[in-house]
XYZ file of C-alpha atoms in Angstrom:
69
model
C -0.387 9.560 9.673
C -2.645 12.423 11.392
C -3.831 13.381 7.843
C -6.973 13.660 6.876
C -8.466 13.897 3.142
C -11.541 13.254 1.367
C -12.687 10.217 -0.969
C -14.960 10.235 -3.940
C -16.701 7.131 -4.729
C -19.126 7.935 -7.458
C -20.835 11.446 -8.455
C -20.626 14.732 -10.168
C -17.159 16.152 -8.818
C -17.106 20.171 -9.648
C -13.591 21.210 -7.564
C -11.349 20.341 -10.385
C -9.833 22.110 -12.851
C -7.984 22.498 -16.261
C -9.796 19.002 -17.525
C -10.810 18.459 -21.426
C -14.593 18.041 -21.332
C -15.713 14.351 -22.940
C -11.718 12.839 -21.987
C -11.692 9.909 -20.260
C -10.156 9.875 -16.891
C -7.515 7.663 -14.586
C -6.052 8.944 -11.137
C -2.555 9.813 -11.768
C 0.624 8.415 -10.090
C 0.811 11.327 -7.861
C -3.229 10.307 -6.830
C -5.061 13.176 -8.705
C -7.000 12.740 -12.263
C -5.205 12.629 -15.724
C -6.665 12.331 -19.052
C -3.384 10.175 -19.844
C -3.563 6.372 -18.926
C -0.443 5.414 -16.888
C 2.075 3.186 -19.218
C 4.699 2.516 -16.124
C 5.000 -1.615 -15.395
C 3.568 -2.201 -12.079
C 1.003 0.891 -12.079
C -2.839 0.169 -11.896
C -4.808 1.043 -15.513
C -8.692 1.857 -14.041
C -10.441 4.139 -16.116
C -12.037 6.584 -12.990
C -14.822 8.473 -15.041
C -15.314 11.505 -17.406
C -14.722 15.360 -17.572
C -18.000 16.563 -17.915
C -16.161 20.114 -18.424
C -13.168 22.195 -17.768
C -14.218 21.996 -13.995
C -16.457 19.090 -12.920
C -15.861 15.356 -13.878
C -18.286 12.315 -13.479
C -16.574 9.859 -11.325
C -17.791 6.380 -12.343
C -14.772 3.839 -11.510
C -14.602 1.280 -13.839
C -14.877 -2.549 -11.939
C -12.278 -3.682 -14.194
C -8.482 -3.013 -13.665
C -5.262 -4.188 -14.755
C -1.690 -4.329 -13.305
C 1.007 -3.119 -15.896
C 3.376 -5.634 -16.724
């Protein structure tokens, strides 16, 4: 409580780093962006976008999900 952060909806994000340009992106357990899909039972697939490069990624959340069983 008494955080504050930012949230990303949809757009060109270019504050990122160390991503593979063309993988496809999902937020990571830890809540940042991975290239690898989470496999864990109870974790939430949603593909989250694109890396457009090493730096910037397209953030287009998918409106399909699924629960890991």
């Amino acid at each position: 409580s008494g955080s504050t952060g930012t949230i990303q909806l949809f757009g060109l994000n270019n504050n990122l780093s160390s991503l593979t340009p063309g993988a496809q992106l999902f937020l990571s357990t830890a809540g940042g962006v991975t290239a690898t899909a989470p496999t864990t039972s109870g974790y939430i697939l949603q593909a989250i976008g694109f890396a457009v490069s090493a730096t910037e990624a397209e953030f287009q959340p998918a409106a399909l999900y699924i629960t890991l069983a």
